[in-house]
CSV table of C-alpha atoms in Angstrom, one decimal:
chain,number,residue,atom,x,y,z
A,64,MET,CA,-3.0,0.8,18.3
A,65,ILE,CA,-1.2,1.4,15.0
A,66,VAL,CA,-1.0,-1.6,12.6
A,67,THR,CA,1.6,-1.7,9.9
A,68,PHE,CA,1.5,-3.9,6.9
A,69,THR,CA,4.6,-4.9,5.0
A,70,ALA,CA,4.0,-7.3,2.1
A,71,ASN,CA,7.7,-7.4,1.2
A,72,PRO,CA,9.7,-7.3,4.4
A,73,SER,CA,13.5,-7.7,4.4
A,74,LEU,CA,16.6,-8.4,6.5
A,75,ASP,CA,18.4,-5.0,6.1
A,76,ARG,CA,22.1,-5.3,6.2
A,77,THR,CA,24.1,-2.1,6.4
A,78,VAL,CA,27.8,-2.0,5.4
A,79,ALA,CA,29.6,1.1,6.5
A,80,LEU,CA,32.5,2.1,4.2
A,81,PRO,CA,35.6,4.1,5.4
A,82,GLY,CA,35.4,6.4,2.3
A,83,PRO,CA,33.5,6.9,-0.9
A,84,LEU,CA,32.2,3.8,-2.7
A,85,GLU,CA,34.7,2.8,-5.4
A,86,ARG,CA,33.1,0.8,-8.2
A,87,GLY,CA,35.1,-2.2,-9.4
A,88,GLU,CA,37.5,-2.0,-6.4
A,89,VAL,CA,37.9,-4.0,-3.2
A,90,GLN,CA,37.0,-2.1,-0.1
A,91,ARG,CA,37.0,-3.2,3.5
A,92,ALA,CA,34.0,-2.4,5.6
A,93,VAL,CA,34.3,-0.4,8.9
A,94,SER,CA,31.3,-2.2,10.3
A,95,VAL,CA,28.3,-4.3,9.3
A,96,SER,CA,24.9,-4.3,11.1
A,97,GLN,CA,21.5,-5.9,10.3
A,98,GLU,CA,17.9,-5.2,11.4
A,99,SER,CA,14.5,-6.6,10.5
A,100,GLY,CA,13.2,-4.1,8.0
A,101,GLY,CA,10.8,-3.1,5.3
A,102,LYS,CA,8.9,0.3,5.6
A,103,GLY,CA,6.1,-0.9,7.7
A,104,VAL,CA,8.3,-2.9,10.0
A,105,ASN,CA,10.5,0.1,10.5
A,106,VAL,CA,7.5,2.3,11.4
A,107,SER,CA,6.4,-0.3,14.0
A,108,ARG,CA,10.0,-0.5,15.4
A,109,ALA,CA,10.1,3.3,15.8
A,110,LEU,CA,6.7,3.4,17.4
A,111,VAL,CA,7.4,0.6,19.9
A,112,ALA,CA,10.8,2.2,20.7
A,113,SER,CA,8.7,5.3,21.8
A,114,GLY,CA,6.3,3.2,23.9
A,115,LEU,CA,3.4,3.1,21.5
A,116,GLU,CA,1.3,0.0,20.8
A,117,SER,CA,2.0,-1.2,17.3
A,118,VAL,CA,1.6,-4.6,15.5
A,119,ALA,CA,3.5,-5.4,12.3
A,120,VAL,CA,1.7,-7.7,9.8
A,121,LEU,CA,3.9,-9.5,7.3
A,122,PRO,CA,4.6,-12.8,5.6
A,123,GLY,CA,7.4,-15.0,6.7
A,124,ALA,CA,8.4,-18.5,8.0
A,125,ASP,CA,8.5,-18.8,11.7
A,126,ASN,CA,12.3,-19.3,11.7
A,127,ASP,CA,13.0,-16.6,9.2
A,128,PRO,CA,15.7,-14.1,10.4
A,129,VAL,CA,13.3,-11.2,9.9
A,130,LEU,CA,10.8,-12.6,12.3
A,131,ALA,CA,13.6,-13.7,14.7
A,132,GLY,CA,14.8,-10.1,14.7
A,133,LEU,CA,11.4,-8.8,15.6
A,134,ARG,CA,11.2,-11.2,18.5
A,135,GLU,CA,14.6,-10.1,19.7
A,136,SER,CA,13.6,-6.4,19.6
A,137,GLU,CA,10.2,-7.2,21.2
A,138,VAL,CA,8.2,-5.7,18.3
A,139,PRO,CA,4.7,-7.4,18.3
A,140,PHE,CA,3.9,-9.0,14.9
A,141,VAL,CA,1.5,-11.4,13.2
A,142,SER,CA,2.8,-13.4,10.2
A,143,LEU,CA,1.5,-15.5,7.4
A,144,PRO,CA,3.8,-18.6,7.1
A,145,ILE,CA,5.4,-19.0,3.7
A,146,ASN,CA,7.9,-21.5,2.5
A,147,GLU,CA,10.3,-19.1,0.7
A,148,PRO,CA,12.9,-17.0,2.7
A,149,LEU,CA,12.3,-13.3,2.9
A,150,ARG,CA,14.6,-11.0,0.9
A,151,THR,CA,17.9,-9.4,2.1
A,152,ASN,CA,18.5,-5.7,1.3
A,153,VAL,CA,22.0,-4.3,1.4
A,154,ALA,CA,22.8,-0.6,2.1
A,155,LEU,CA,26.3,0.8,1.5
A,156,THR,CA,26.9,3.9,3.6
A,157,GLU,CA,29.7,6.4,3.0
A,158,PRO,CA,31.0,9.0,5.5
A,159,GLY,CA,28.6,11.9,5.5
A,160,GLY,CA,25.6,9.7,5.1
A,161,VAL,CA,25.6,9.0,1.3
A,162,THR,CA,23.8,5.7,0.9
A,163,THR,CA,23.6,3.2,-1.9
A,164,LYS,CA,20.9,0.5,-1.6
A,165,ILE,CA,20.6,-2.8,-3.4
A,166,ASN,CA,17.1,-4.3,-2.8
A,167,GLU,CA,16.2,-7.9,-3.7
A,168,PRO,CA,12.7,-8.5,-5.3
A,169,GLY,CA,11.3,-10.7,-2.6
A,170,PRO,CA,9.5,-14.1,-2.7
A,171,LEU,CA,6.6,-14.8,-5.0
A,172,LEU,CA,3.3,-15.1,-3.3
A,173,ASP,CA,0.4,-16.7,-5.2
A,174,GLU,CA,-3.2,-15.5,-5.2
A,175,ASP,CA,-4.2,-17.7,-2.3
A,176,GLN,CA,-1.3,-16.4,-0.2
A,177,GLN,CA,-2.1,-12.8,-1.2
A,178,GLU,CA,-5.7,-13.3,0.0
A,179,ALA,CA,-4.6,-14.9,3.2
A,180,LEU,CA,-2.3,-12.0,3.9
A,181,MET,CA,-5.1,-9.6,3.2
A,182,LYS,CA,-7.4,-11.4,5.6
A,183,LEU,CA,-4.7,-11.4,8.3
A,184,LEU,CA,-4.4,-7.6,7.8
A,185,LEU,CA,-8.2,-7.2,8.2
A,186,GLU,CA,-8.3,-9.4,11.3
A,187,SER,CA,-5.3,-7.6,12.9
A,188,SER,CA,-6.7,-4.1,12.2
A,189,ARG,CA,-9.9,-4.3,14.2
A,190,GLY,CA,-9.9,-1.4,16.6
A,191,ALA,CA,-6.8,0.2,15.2
A,192,SER,CA,-6.5,4.0,15.0
A,193,TRP,CA,-4.2,3.9,12.0
A,194,VAL,CA,-3.2,1.2,9.4
A,195,VAL,CA,0.1,1.9,7.6
A,196,LEU,CA,0.4,0.2,4.2
A,197,ALA,CA,4.0,0.5,3.3
A,198,GLY,CA,6.8,-0.6,1.0
A,199,SER,CA,7.2,-2.3,-2.3
A,200,LEU,CA,5.0,-5.2,-3.3
A,201,PRO,CA,6.4,-8.7,-3.9
A,202,PRO,CA,6.4,-10.2,-7.4
A,203,GLY,CA,2.9,-11.3,-8.5
A,204,PHE,CA,1.0,-8.8,-6.4
A,205,PRO,CA,-1.5,-6.5,-8.3
A,206,GLU,CA,-0.4,-2.9,-8.5
A,207,ASP,CA,-3.6,-1.7,-7.0
A,208,PHE,CA,-3.2,-3.9,-3.9
A,209,TYR,CA,-3.0,-0.9,-1.5
A,210,ALA,CA,-6.1,0.8,-2.9
A,211,THR,CA,-8.0,-2.5,-2.6
A,212,ALA,CA,-6.7,-3.0,0.9
A,213,ALA,CA,-7.8,0.5,2.0
A,214,ALA,CA,-11.3,-0.2,0.6
A,215,ARG,CA,-11.6,-3.5,2.3
A,216,LEU,CA,-10.3,-2.2,5.6
A,217,ARG,CA,-13.1,0.5,5.6
A,218,SER,CA,-15.7,-2.0,4.5
A,219,ALA,CA,-14.8,-4.5,7.2
A,220,ALA,CA,-14.6,-1.9,10.0
A,221,ASP,CA,-17.0,-2.4,12.9
A,222,GLY,CA,-17.8,1.2,13.7
A,223,ALA,CA,-15.1,3.7,13.0
A,224,ALA,CA,-12.7,2.7,10.3
A,225,PRO,CA,-9.0,3.2,10.9
A,226,ARG,CA,-7.2,6.0,9.2
A,227,ILE,CA,-5.0,4.7,6.4
A,228,ALA,CA,-1.5,5.9,5.5
A,229,VAL,CA,0.4,4.7,2.4
A,230,ASP,CA,4.1,4.9,2.0
A,231,SER,CA,5.3,3.2,-1.2
A,232,SER,CA,6.8,4.1,-4.6
A,233,GLY,CA,6.2,3.5,-8.3
A,234,GLN,CA,3.0,2.1,-9.6
A,235,PRO,CA,1.7,0.8,-6.2
A,236,LEU,CA,1.9,4.3,-4.9
A,237,ALA,CA,0.3,5.9,-8.0
A,238,SER,CA,-2.5,3.3,-7.9
A,239,ALA,CA,-3.4,4.5,-4.4
A,240,LEU,CA,-4.9,7.5,-6.2
A,241,ALA,CA,-6.9,5.5,-8.6
A,242,GLY,CA,-9.0,3.4,-6.2
A,243,GLY,CA,-12.0,5.7,-5.9
A,244,ALA,CA,-13.2,7.3,-2.6
A,245,GLU,CA,-13.1,4.1,-0.6
A,246,GLY,CA,-9.5,3.4,-1.6
A,247,MET,CA,-8.1,6.9,-1.0
A,248,PRO,CA,-5.6,7.1,1.8
A,249,ASP,CA,-5.9,9.6,4.7
A,250,LEU,CA,-2.2,10.2,4.4
A,251,LEU,CA,0.5,9.7,1.8
A,252,LYS,CA,4.2,9.9,2.7
A,253,PRO,CA,6.2,10.4,-0.5
A,254,ASN,CA,9.8,11.6,-0.9
A,255,ALA,CA,10.5,14.3,-3.4
A,256,GLU,CA,10.9,11.9,-6.3
A,257,GLU,CA,7.6,10.1,-5.5
A,258,LEU,CA,5.9,13.5,-5.0
A,259,ALA,CA,6.8,14.6,-8.5
A,260,GLU,CA,5.3,11.3,-9.9
A,261,LEU,CA,2.2,11.7,-7.8
A,262,ALA,CA,1.6,15.3,-8.7
A,263,ALA,CA,1.9,14.4,-12.4
A,264,ALA,CA,-0.6,11.6,-12.0
A,265,ALA,CA,-2.9,14.1,-10.2
A,266,GLY,CA,-2.8,16.5,-13.1
A,267,PHE,CA,-0.4,19.1,-11.6
A,268,ALA,CA,0.0,21.8,-14.2
A,269,SER,CA,3.7,22.5,-13.4
A,270,PRO,CA,5.8,19.4,-13.7
A,271,ALA,CA,8.9,19.4,-11.5
A,272,THR,CA,11.8,17.1,-10.8
A,273,ALA,CA,12.7,15.8,-7.4
A,274,ASP,CA,15.7,18.2,-7.2
A,275,GLU,CA,13.5,21.1,-8.0
A,276,LEU,CA,10.9,20.2,-5.3
A,277,GLU,CA,13.7,19.7,-2.7
A,278,ALA,CA,15.1,23.1,-3.6
A,279,ASP,CA,11.8,24.9,-3.6
A,280,PRO,CA,9.4,24.1,-0.7
A,281,ALA,CA,6.7,26.3,-2.2
A,282,ALA,CA,6.7,24.2,-5.3
A,283,ALA,CA,6.7,21.0,-3.2
A,284,ALA,CA,3.6,22.3,-1.3
A,285,ALA,CA,1.9,23.2,-4.6
A,286,ALA,CA,2.6,19.7,-5.9
A,287,ALA,CA,1.3,18.1,-2.7
A,288,ALA,CA,-1.8,20.3,-2.8
A,289,ALA,CA,-2.6,18.9,-6.3
A,290,VAL,CA,-2.5,15.4,-4.8
A,291,VAL,CA,-4.7,16.5,-1.9
A,292,ARG,CA,-7.3,17.9,-4.3
A,293,SER,CA,-7.5,14.4,-5.9
A,294,GLY,CA,-9.0,13.2,-2.7
A,295,VAL,CA,-6.1,12.3,-0.4
A,296,GLY,CA,-6.6,13.5,3.2
A,297,ALA,CA,-3.0,14.8,3.6
A,298,VAL,CA,0.5,14.6,2.1
A,299,LEU,CA,3.6,14.4,4.2
A,300,ALA,CA,6.4,14.9,1.7
A,301,THR,CA,10.0,14.4,3.0
A,302,LEU,CA,12.6,16.5,1.2
A,303,GLY,CA,15.8,15.0,2.5
A,304,SER,CA,18.1,17.5,4.3
A,305,LYS,CA,15.7,20.3,3.3
A,306,GLY,CA,13.1,19.0,5.8
A,307,ALA,CA,9.5,18.2,4.9
A,308,VAL,CA,6.2,19.7,3.9
A,309,LEU,CA,2.7,18.8,5.1
A,310,VAL,CA,-0.3,19.8,3.1
A,311,THR,CA,-4.0,19.2,4.1
A,312,ALA,CA,-7.2,20.7,2.8
A,313,ASP,CA,-6.8,23.4,5.5
A,314,GLY,CA,-3.2,24.5,5.1
A,315,ALA,CA,0.4,23.9,4.2
A,316,TRP,CA,3.6,24.0,6.3
A,317,LEU,CA,7.3,23.5,5.9
A,318,ALA,CA,9.5,22.1,8.7
A,319,THR,CA,13.2,22.4,8.7
A,320,HIS,CA,15.8,21.0,11.2
A,321,PRO,CA,19.4,22.3,11.7
A,322,PRO,CA,22.0,20.2,9.9
A,323,VAL,CA,22.9,16.9,11.6
A,324,ALA,CA,26.0,14.8,11.1
A,325,ALA,CA,24.4,12.2,8.8
A,326,VAL,CA,25.5,8.6,9.4
A,327,SER,CA,22.9,6.7,7.4
A,328,THR,CA,19.7,7.8,5.7
A,329,VAL,CA,18.2,4.2,5.7
A,330,GLY,CA,14.8,4.3,7.4
A,331,ALA,CA,14.8,8.1,7.9
A,332,GLY,CA,11.6,8.5,6.0
A,333,ASP,CA,10.0,5.6,7.9
A,334,SER,CA,11.0,7.2,11.2
A,335,ALA,CA,9.5,10.5,10.0
A,336,LEU,CA,6.2,8.8,9.4
A,337,ALA,CA,6.4,7.2,12.8
A,338,GLY,CA,7.0,10.6,14.4
A,339,TYR,CA,3.9,12.1,12.6
A,340,LEU,CA,1.7,9.2,13.8
A,341,LEU,CA,3.1,9.5,17.3
A,342,ALA,CA,2.2,13.2,17.5
A,343,HIS,CA,-1.2,12.6,15.8
A,344,GLY,CA,-2.1,10.0,18.4
A,345,GLN,CA,-1.4,12.6,21.1
A,346,GLY,CA,-3.9,15.0,19.5
A,347,ALA,CA,-1.3,17.4,18.1
A,348,ALA,CA,-2.2,20.0,15.5
A,349,PRO,CA,-1.0,19.3,11.9
A,350,ALA,CA,2.0,21.6,12.2
A,351,ASP,CA,3.1,19.9,15.3
A,352,CYS,CA,2.7,16.5,13.8
A,353,LEU,CA,5.0,17.7,11.0
A,354,ARG,CA,7.4,19.0,13.7
A,355,GLN,CA,7.7,15.6,15.3
A,356,ALA,CA,8.0,13.9,11.9
A,357,VAL,CA,11.1,16.0,11.0
A,358,ALA,CA,12.6,15.6,14.4
A,359,HIS,CA,12.3,11.8,14.1
A,360,GLY,CA,13.7,11.8,10.5
A,361,ALA,CA,16.7,13.9,11.5
A,362,ALA,CA,17.4,11.7,14.5
A,363,ALA,CA,17.3,8.6,12.4
A,364,ALA,CA,19.7,10.1,9.9
A,365,SER,CA,22.2,10.6,12.7
A,366,LEU,CA,22.1,6.9,13.8
A,367,PRO,CA,24.0,4.0,12.2
A,368,GLY,CA,22.4,1.5,9.8
A,369,SER,CA,18.6,1.3,9.9
A,370,THR,CA,18.5,2.1,13.6
A,371,VAL,CA,15.3,3.9,14.5
A,372,PRO,CA,15.1,6.6,17.2
A,373,ALA,CA,12.9,6.6,20.3
A,374,VAL,CA,11.1,9.9,21.0
A,375,HIS,CA,13.5,10.9,23.7
A,376,GLN,CA,16.3,10.9,21.1
A,377,THR,CA,14.5,13.5,19.0
A,378,ASN,CA,14.6,17.3,19.4
A,379,PRO,CA,11.3,18.8,18.1
A,380,ASP,CA,12.2,22.1,19.7
A,381,ALA,CA,15.0,22.5,17.1
A,382,VAL,CA,12.5,22.3,14.2
A,383,THR,CA,11.3,25.5,12.6
A,384,ILE,CA,7.8,25.6,11.2
A,385,THR,CA,6.8,28.0,8.4
A,386,ALA,CA,3.3,28.3,6.9
A,387,LEU,CA,3.2,28.1,3.1
A,388,ARG,CA,0.7,28.8,0.4
A,389,LYS,CA,-0.8,25.7,-1.1
A,390,ASP,CA,-1.0,27.1,-4.7
């Protein structure tokens, strides 16, 4: 079983435009769709769509539209009741897949609610193979929440502790590297911008921008290797249309997919993480976990809104794997 934790879930509304976004003008949408979202929720949705057992842990009132959407899509979840409504995020998609996102901050959870949510995570993760800590943190949460959660998950484990993946951004992501050995994730899933920030925090000697890392997979692998040397088990860095790199202590690989007709990039990175976890659960080698990650990400980009693909909608045979140097 794979448990996902989303402290700041959302109702994701996607507005498809007929042409480029025109600031200050009135435009009519081609279509509007909505899904229960947030990074961890998206990972659970993708796993369940592929027939895997997954449980999403999140806050939310019983009648909140986010929880209603999970029930409708038959995604198992456990929730901490709160009085405030969950946030709504809006994505504006242009032809060709260019996406503009407007994310709300989310409800404020006090210290008692934060601890209750942590305990719900610990209880729900007993016997899990992976726990995914994903997304932004709501207002009021400490920046090192994910590092603390990882340490407590390992401390509370009866027998083998679950592997822990972190997919976030900004300070919550950077703090995942500062929690000591007990708080270190087994897997980090940054995009190029986040990888640049992580590598700098890990003391990478050759600072690079997100654009430079996307354009140069070897540089991306070197940056990811610096993060791995800091104590992280593996780094799965998604590079947009350029594919993804995976770096572990034992090797580095690049995966590329033929161009797809992009419709919406919302949730593509979350689907990539789901693809990796799906393959890992089947005992696949690291390069093949990367292969399925990129196949999932490409399939997600070709679907509307924040729709996630099932494994039968992906084409891992189309993915090319190239071994890279780590430094």
